PDB file of C-alpha atoms in Angstrom:
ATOM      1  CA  UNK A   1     148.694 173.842 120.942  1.00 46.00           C
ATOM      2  CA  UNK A   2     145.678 175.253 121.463  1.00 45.00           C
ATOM      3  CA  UNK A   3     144.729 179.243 121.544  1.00 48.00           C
ATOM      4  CA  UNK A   4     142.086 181.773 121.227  1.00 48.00           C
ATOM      5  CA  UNK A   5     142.869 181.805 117.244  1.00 48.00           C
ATOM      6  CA  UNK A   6     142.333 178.249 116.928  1.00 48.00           C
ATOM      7  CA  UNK A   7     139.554 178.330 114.495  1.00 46.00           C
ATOM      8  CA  UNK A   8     141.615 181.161 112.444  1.00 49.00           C
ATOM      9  CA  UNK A   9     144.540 179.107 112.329  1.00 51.00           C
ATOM     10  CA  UNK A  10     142.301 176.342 111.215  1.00 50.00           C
ATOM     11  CA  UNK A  11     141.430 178.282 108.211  1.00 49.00           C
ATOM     12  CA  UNK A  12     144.503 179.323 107.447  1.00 51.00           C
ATOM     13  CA  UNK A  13     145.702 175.666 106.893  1.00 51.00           C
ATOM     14  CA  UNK A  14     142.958 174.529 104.690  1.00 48.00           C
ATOM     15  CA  UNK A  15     144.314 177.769 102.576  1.00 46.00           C
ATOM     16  CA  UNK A  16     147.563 176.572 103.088  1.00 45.00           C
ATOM     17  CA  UNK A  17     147.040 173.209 102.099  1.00 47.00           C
ATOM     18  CA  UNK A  18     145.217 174.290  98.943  1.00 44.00           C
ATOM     19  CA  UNK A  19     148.306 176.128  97.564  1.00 46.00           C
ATOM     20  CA  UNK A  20     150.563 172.875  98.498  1.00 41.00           C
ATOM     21  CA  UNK A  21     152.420 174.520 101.158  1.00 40.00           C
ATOM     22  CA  UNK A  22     156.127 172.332 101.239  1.00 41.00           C
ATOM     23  CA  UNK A  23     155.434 171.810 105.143  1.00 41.00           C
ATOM     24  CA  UNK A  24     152.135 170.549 104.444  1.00 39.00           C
ATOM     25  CA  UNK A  25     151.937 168.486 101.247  1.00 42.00           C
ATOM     26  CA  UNK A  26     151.266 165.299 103.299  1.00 42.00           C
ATOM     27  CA  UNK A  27     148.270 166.456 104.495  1.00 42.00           C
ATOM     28  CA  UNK A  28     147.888 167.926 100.990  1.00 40.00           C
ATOM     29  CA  UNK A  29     147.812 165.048  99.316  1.00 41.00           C
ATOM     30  CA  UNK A  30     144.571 163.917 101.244  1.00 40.00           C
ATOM     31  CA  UNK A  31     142.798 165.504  99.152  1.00 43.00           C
ATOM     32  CA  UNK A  32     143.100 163.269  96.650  1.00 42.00           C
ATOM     33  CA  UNK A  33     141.280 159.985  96.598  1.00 44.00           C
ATOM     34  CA  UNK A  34     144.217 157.946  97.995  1.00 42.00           C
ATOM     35  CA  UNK A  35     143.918 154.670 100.550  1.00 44.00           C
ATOM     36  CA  UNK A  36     143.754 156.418 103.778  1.00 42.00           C
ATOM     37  CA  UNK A  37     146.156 154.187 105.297  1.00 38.00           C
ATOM     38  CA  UNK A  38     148.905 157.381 106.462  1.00 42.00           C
ATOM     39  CA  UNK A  39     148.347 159.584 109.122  1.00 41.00           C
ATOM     40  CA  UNK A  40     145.320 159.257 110.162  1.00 40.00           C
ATOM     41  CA  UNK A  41     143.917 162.427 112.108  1.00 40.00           C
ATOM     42  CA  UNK A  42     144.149 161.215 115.561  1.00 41.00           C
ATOM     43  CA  UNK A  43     142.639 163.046 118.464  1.00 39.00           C
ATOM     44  CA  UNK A  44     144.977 165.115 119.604  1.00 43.00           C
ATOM     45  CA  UNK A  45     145.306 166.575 116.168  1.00 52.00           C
ATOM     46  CA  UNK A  46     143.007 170.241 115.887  1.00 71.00           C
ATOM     47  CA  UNK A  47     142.647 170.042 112.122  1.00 85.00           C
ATOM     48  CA  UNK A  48     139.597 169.823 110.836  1.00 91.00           C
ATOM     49  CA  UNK A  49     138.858 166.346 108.893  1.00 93.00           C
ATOM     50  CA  UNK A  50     137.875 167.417 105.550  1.00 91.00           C
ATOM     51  CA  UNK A  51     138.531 163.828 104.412  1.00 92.00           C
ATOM     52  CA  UNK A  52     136.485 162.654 106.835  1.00 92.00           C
ATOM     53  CA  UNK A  53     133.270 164.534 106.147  1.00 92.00           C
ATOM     54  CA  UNK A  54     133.489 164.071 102.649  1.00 92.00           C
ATOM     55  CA  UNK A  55     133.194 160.719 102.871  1.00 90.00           C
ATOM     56  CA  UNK A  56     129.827 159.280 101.017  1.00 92.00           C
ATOM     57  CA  UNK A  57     129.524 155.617 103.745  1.00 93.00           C
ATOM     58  CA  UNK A  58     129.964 155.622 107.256  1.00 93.00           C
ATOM     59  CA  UNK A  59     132.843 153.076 106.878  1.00 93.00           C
ATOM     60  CA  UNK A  60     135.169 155.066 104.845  1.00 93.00           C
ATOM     61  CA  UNK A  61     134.329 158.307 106.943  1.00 94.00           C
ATOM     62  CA  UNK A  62     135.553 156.063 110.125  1.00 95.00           C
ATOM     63  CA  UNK A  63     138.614 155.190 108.390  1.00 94.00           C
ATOM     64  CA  UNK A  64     139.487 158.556 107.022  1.00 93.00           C
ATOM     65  CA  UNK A  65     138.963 159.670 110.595  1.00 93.00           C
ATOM     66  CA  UNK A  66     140.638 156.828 112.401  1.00 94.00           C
ATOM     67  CA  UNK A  67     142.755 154.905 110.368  1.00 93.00           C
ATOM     68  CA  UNK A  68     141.053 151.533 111.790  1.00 93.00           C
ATOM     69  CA  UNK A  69     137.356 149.861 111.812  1.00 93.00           C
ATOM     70  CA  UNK A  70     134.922 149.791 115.030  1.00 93.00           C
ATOM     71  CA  UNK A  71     134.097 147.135 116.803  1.00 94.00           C
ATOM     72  CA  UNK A  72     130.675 147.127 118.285  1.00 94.00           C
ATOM     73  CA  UNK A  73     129.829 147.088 121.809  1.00 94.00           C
ATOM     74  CA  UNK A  74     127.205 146.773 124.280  1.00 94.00           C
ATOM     75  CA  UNK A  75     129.069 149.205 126.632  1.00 95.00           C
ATOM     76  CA  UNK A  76     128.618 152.132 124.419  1.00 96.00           C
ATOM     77  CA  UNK A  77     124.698 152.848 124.792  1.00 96.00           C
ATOM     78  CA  UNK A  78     123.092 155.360 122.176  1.00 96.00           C
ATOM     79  CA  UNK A  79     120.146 157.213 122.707  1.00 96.00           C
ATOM     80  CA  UNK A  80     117.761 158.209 120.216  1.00 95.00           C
ATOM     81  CA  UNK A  81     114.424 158.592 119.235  1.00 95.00           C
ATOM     82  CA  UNK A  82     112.575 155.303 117.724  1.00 94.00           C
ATOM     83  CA  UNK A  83     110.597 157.412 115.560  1.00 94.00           C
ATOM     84  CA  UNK A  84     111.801 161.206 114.455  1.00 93.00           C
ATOM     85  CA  UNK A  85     108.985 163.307 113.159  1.00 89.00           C
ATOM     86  CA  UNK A  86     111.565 165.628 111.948  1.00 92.00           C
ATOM     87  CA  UNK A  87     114.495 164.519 110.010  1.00 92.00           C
ATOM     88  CA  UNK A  88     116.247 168.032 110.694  1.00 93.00           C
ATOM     89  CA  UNK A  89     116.480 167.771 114.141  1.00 95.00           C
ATOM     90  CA  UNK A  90     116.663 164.587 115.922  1.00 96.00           C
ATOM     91  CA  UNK A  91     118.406 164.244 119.456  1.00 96.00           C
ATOM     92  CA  UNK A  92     120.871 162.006 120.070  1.00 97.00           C
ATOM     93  CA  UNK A  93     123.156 160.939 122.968  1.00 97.00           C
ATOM     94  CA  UNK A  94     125.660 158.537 123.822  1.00 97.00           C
ATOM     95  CA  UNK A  95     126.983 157.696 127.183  1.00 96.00           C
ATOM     96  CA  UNK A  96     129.303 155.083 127.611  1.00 95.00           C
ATOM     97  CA  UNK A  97     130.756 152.804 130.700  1.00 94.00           C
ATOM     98  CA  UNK A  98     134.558 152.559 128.203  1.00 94.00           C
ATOM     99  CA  UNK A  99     137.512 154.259 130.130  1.00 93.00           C
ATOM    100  CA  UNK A 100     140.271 156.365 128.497  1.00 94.00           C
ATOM    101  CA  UNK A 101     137.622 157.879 126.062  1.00 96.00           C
ATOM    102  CA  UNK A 102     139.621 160.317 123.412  1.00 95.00           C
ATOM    103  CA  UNK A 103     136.744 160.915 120.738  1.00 96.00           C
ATOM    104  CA  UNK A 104     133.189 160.431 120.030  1.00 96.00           C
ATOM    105  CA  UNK A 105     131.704 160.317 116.282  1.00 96.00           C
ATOM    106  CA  UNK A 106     128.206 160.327 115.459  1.00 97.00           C
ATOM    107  CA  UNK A 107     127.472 159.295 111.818  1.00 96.00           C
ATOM    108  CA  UNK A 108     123.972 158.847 109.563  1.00 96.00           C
ATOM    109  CA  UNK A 109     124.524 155.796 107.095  1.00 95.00           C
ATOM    110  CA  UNK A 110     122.054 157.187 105.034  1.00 93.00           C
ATOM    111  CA  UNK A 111     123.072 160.829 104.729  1.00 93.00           C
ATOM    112  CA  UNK A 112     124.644 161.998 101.609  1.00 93.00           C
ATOM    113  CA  UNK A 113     127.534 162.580 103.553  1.00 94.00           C
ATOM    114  CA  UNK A 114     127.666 159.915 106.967  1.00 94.00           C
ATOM    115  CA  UNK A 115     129.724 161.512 109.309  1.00 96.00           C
ATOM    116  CA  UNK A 116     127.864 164.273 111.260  1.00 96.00           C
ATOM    117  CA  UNK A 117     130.249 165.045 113.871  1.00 96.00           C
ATOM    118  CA  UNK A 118     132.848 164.144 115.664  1.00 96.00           C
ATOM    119  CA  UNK A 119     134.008 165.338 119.724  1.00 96.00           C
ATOM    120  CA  UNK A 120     136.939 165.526 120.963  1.00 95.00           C
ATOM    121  CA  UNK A 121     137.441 164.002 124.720  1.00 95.00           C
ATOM    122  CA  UNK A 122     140.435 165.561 126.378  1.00 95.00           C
ATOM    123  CA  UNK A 123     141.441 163.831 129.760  1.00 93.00           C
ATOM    124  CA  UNK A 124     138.890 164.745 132.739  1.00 93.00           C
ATOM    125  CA  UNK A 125     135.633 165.303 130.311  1.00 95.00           C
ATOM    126  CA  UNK A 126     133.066 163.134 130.744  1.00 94.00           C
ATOM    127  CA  UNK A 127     132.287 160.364 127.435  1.00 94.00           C
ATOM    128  CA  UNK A 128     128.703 161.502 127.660  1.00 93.00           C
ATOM    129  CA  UNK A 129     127.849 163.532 124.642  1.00 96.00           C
ATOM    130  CA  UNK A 130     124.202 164.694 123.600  1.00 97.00           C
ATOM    131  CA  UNK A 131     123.772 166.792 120.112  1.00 96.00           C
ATOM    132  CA  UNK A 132     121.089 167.330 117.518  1.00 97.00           C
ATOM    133  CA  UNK A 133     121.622 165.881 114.054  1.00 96.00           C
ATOM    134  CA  UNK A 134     119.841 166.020 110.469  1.00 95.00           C
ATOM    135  CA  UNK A 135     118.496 162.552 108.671  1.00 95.00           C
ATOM    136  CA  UNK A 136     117.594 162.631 105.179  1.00 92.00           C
ATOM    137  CA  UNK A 137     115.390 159.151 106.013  1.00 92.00           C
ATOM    138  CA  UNK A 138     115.142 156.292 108.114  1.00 94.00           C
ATOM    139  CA  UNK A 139     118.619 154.957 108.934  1.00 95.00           C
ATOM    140  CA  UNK A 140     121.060 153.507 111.083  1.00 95.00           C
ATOM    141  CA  UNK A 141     123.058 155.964 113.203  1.00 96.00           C
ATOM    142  CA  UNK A 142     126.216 154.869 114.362  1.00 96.00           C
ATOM    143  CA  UNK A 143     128.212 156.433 117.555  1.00 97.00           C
ATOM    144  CA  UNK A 144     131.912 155.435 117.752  1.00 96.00           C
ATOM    145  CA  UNK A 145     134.227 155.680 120.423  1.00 96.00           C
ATOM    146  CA  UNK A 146     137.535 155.603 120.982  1.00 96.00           C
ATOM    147  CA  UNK A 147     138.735 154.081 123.849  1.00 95.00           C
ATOM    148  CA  UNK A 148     142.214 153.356 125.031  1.00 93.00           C
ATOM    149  CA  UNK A 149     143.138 153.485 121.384  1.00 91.00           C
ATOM    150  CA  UNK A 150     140.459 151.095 120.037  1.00 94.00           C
ATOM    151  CA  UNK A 151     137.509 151.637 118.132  1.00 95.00           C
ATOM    152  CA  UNK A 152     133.995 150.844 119.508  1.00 96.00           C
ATOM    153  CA  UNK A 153     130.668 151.566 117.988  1.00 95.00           C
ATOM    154  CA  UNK A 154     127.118 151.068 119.004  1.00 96.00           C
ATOM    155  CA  UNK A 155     124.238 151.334 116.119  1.00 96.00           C
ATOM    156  CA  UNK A 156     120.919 152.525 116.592  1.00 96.00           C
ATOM    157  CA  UNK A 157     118.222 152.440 113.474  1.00 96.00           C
ATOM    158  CA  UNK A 158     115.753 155.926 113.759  1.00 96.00           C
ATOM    159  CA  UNK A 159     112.966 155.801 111.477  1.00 95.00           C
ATOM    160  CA  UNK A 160     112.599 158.969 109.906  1.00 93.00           C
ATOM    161  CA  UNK A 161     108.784 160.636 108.982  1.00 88.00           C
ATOM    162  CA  UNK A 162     109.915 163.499 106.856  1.00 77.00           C
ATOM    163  CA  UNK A 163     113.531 163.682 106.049  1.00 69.00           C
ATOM    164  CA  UNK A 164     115.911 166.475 107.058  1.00 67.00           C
ATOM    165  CA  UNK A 165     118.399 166.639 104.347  1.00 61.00           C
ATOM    166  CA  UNK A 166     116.034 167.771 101.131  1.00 54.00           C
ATOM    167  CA  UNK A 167     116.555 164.887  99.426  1.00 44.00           C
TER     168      UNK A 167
ATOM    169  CA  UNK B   1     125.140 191.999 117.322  1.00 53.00           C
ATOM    170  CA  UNK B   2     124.435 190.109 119.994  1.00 73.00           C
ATOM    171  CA  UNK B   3     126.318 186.678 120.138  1.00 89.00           C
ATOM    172  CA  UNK B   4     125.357 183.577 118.212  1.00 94.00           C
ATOM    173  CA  UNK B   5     126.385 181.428 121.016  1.00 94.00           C
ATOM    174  CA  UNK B   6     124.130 180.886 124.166  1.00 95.00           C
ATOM    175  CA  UNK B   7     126.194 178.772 127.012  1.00 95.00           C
ATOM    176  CA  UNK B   8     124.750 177.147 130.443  1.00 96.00           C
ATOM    177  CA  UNK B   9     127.392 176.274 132.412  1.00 96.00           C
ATOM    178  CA  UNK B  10     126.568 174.157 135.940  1.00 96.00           C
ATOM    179  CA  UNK B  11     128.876 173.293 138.410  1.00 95.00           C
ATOM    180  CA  UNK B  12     127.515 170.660 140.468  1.00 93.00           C
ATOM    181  CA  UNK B  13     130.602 170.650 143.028  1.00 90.00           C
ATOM    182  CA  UNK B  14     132.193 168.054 141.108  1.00 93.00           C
ATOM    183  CA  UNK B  15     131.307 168.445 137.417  1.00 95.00           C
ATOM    184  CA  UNK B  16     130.115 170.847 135.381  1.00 96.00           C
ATOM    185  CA  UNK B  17     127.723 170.729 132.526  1.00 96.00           C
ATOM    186  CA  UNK B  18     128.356 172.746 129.817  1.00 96.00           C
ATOM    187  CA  UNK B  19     124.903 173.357 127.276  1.00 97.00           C
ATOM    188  CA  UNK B  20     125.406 174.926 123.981  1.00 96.00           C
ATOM    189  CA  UNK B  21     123.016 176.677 121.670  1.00 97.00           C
ATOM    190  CA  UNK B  22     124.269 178.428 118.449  1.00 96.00           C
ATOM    191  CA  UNK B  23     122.805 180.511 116.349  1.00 96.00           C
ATOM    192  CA  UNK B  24     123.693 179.323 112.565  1.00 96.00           C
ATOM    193  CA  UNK B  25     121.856 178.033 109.757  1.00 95.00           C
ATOM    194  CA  UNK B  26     123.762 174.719 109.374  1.00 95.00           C
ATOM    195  CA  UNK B  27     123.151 174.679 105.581  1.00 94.00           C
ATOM    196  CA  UNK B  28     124.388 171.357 104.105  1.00 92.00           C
ATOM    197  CA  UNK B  29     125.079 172.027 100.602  1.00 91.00           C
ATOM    198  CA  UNK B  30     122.072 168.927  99.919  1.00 90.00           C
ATOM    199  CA  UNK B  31     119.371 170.965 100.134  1.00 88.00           C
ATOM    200  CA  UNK B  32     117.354 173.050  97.408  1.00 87.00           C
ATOM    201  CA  UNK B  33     115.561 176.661  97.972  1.00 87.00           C
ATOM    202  CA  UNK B  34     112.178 177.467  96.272  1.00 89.00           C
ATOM    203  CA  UNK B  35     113.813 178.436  93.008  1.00 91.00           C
ATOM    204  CA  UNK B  36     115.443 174.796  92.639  1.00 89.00           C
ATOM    205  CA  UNK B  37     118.831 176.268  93.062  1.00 92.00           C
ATOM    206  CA  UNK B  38     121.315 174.582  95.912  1.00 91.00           C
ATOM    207  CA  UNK B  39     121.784 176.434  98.875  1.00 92.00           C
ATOM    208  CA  UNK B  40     125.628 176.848  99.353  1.00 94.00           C
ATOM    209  CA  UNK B  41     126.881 174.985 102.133  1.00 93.00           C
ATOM    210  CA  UNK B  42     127.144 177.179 104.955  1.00 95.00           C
ATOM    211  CA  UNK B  43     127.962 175.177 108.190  1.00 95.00           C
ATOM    212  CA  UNK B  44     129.907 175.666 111.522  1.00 96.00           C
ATOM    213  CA  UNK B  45     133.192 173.115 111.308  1.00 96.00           C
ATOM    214  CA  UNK B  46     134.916 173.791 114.356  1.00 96.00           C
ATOM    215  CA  UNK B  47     133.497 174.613 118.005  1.00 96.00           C
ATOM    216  CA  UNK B  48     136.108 174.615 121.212  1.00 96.00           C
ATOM    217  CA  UNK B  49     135.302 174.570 124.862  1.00 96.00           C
ATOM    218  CA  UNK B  50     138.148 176.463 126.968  1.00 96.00           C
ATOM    219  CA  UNK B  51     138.362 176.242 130.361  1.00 95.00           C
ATOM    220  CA  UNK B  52     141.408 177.503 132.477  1.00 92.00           C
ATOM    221  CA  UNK B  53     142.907 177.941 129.417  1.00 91.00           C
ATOM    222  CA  UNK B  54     142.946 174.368 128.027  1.00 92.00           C
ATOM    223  CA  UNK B  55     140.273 172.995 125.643  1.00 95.00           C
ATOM    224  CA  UNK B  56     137.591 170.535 127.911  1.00 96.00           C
ATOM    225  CA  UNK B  57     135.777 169.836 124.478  1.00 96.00           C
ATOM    226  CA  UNK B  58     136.409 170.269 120.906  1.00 96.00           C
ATOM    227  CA  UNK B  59     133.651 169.567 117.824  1.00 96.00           C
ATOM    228  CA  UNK B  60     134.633 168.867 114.476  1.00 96.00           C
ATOM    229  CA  UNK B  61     130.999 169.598 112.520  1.00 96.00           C
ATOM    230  CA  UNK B  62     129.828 168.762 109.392  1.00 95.00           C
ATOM    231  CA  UNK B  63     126.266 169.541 107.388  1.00 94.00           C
ATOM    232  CA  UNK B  64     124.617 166.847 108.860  1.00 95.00           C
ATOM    233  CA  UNK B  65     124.585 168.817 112.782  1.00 96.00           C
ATOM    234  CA  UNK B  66     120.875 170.617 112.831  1.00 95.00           C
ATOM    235  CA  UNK B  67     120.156 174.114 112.136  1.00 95.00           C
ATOM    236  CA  UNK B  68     120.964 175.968 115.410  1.00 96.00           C
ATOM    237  CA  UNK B  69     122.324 173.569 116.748  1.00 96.00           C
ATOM    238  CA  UNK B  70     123.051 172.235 120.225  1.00 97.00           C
ATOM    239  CA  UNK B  71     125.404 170.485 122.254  1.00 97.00           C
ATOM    240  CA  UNK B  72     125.973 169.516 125.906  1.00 97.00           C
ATOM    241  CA  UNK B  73     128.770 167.744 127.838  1.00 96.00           C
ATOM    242  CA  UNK B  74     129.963 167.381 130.990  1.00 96.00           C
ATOM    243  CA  UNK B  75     133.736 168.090 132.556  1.00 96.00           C
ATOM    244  CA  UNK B  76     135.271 167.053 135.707  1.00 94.00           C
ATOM    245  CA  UNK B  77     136.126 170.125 137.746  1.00 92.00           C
ATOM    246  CA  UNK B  78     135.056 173.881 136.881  1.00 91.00           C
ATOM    247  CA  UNK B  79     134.253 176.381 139.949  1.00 92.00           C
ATOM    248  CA  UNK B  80     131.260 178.405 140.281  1.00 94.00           C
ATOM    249  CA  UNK B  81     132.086 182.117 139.021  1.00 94.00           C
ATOM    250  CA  UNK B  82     134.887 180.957 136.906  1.00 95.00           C
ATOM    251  CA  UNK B  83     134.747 181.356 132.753  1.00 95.00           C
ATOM    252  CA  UNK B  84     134.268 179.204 130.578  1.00 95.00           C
ATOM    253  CA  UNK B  85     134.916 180.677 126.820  1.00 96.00           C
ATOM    254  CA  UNK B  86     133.412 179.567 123.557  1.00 96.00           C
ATOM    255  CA  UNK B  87     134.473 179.567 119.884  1.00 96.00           C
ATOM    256  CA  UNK B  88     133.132 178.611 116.646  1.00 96.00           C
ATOM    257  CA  UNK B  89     134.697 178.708 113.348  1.00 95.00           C
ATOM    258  CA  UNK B  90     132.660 177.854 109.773  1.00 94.00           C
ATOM    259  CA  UNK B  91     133.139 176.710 106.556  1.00 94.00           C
ATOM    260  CA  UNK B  92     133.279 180.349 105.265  1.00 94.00           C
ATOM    261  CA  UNK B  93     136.023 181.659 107.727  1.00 93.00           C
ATOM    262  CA  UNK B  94     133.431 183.416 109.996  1.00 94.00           C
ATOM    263  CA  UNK B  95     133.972 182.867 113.549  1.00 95.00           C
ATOM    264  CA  UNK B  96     132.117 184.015 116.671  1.00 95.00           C
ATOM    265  CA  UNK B  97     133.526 183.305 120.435  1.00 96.00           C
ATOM    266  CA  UNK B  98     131.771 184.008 123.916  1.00 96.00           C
ATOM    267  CA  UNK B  99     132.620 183.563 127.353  1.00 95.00           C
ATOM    268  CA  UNK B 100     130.728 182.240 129.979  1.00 95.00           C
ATOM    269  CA  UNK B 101     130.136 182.136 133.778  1.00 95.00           C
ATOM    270  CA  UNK B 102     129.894 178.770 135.550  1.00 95.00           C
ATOM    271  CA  UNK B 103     126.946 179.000 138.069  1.00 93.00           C
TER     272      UNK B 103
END
């Protein structure tokens, strides 16, 4: 269900979830460092993924997010810079040729924290994202998509002149 | 206060592209001020697309999205003169929503 107080009701939750409301202590228990093997947050789900963006490596913040590993492919084509100046803002896109496209990730290997964001595709929108994302240096960045239920991922390495994340 | 949120919206008959530019410092929690001292992250975490009532794109955001940052998709359908409305939630509970024309 989505409404106007989407983003309030978000908040709420995370409250929620902190004071181990009964409903709620699955998603509770997330919080903790366990295997992320249960209920992973799938697309349709409008919770935020804390786990996710907490995760320190790109693999573990796809897992937390998906539940399953990407496989790459040559049909999901990223488009970045070869060189950013700027670590704080460097553009990247992905378009991809994949049908049934649910949700696009973008993560930063090298960031202190890898996943950067992640779009949800509802039926009739277009899997052709562009956004603006911070690198701390020169890394890979990795855009997965899910497609039809599967995983894929396309990598792209951006060398980085000054970094964007302070480090 | 004028909105945070700038929105294009372009039908081209068939599709519409939506362009995004918010007004937020994106702060990452990683980064240090003059003094040494962490700034607090401080960083949009949630940003939905509503058209006709249903949501044609949702972001889930974390540090690592640029200061003011900006987005741009496209959605099948959307007419000329109809709105398009925009919401952003962040990591603090503030929240900011706008509504836009398709032209």
């Amino acid at each position: 269900m989505r409404n106007n107080d989407n983003g309030f009701s978000a908040t709420r939750r995370l409250i929620l979830q902190g004071a181990g409301a009964a409903a709620l202590v699955g998603l509770g228990s997330s919080f903790g460092n366990l295997p992320f093997g249960f209920a992973p947050a799938n697309a349709a789900n409008d919770k935020y993924p804390d786990e996710a963006f907490k995760a320190k490596s790109d693999a573990d913040a796809i897992k937390a997010l998906y539940g399953k590993t990407a496989e790459a492919s040559d049909k999901v084509k990223v488009d970045a810079p070869e060189i950013a100046e700027n670590g704080a803002v460097v553009p990247v896109s992905v378009t991809t040729t994949l049908a049934d496209v649910t949700s696009i990730s973008f993560l930063v290997a090298e960031n202190p924290v890898a996943l950067v964001a992640s779009y949800k595709i509802p039926a009739g929108t277009m899997a052709n994202v562009a956004n603006r994302i911070k690198m701390a240096k020169t890394s890979n960045v990795i855009v997965v998509v899910e497609a039809g239920g599967k995983l894929y991922s396309a990598t792209k390495e951006v060398k980085v002149t000054v970094g964007g994340c302070g480090g | 206060m004028a909105s945070t949120i700038r929105v294009r919206a372009t039908s081209s008959g068939e599709t519409t592209e939506v362009q995004a530019l918010i007004q937020h410092p994106m702060d990452s929690g990683f980064i240090k001020d003059s003094k040494g001292e962490i700034i607090p992250p401080h960083f949009i975490q949630q940003l939905t697309f509503e058209y006709d009532g249903k949501p044609v794109f949702t972001a889930d955001w974390g540090g690592g999205v640029s200061k003011d940052p900006y987005v741009k998709f496209v959605f099948k359908g959307g007419k000329k003169g109809d709105e398009l409305k925009v919401s952003w939630v962040d990591n603090k509970g503030a929240t900011d929503t706008t509504t836009a024309k398709i032209q």
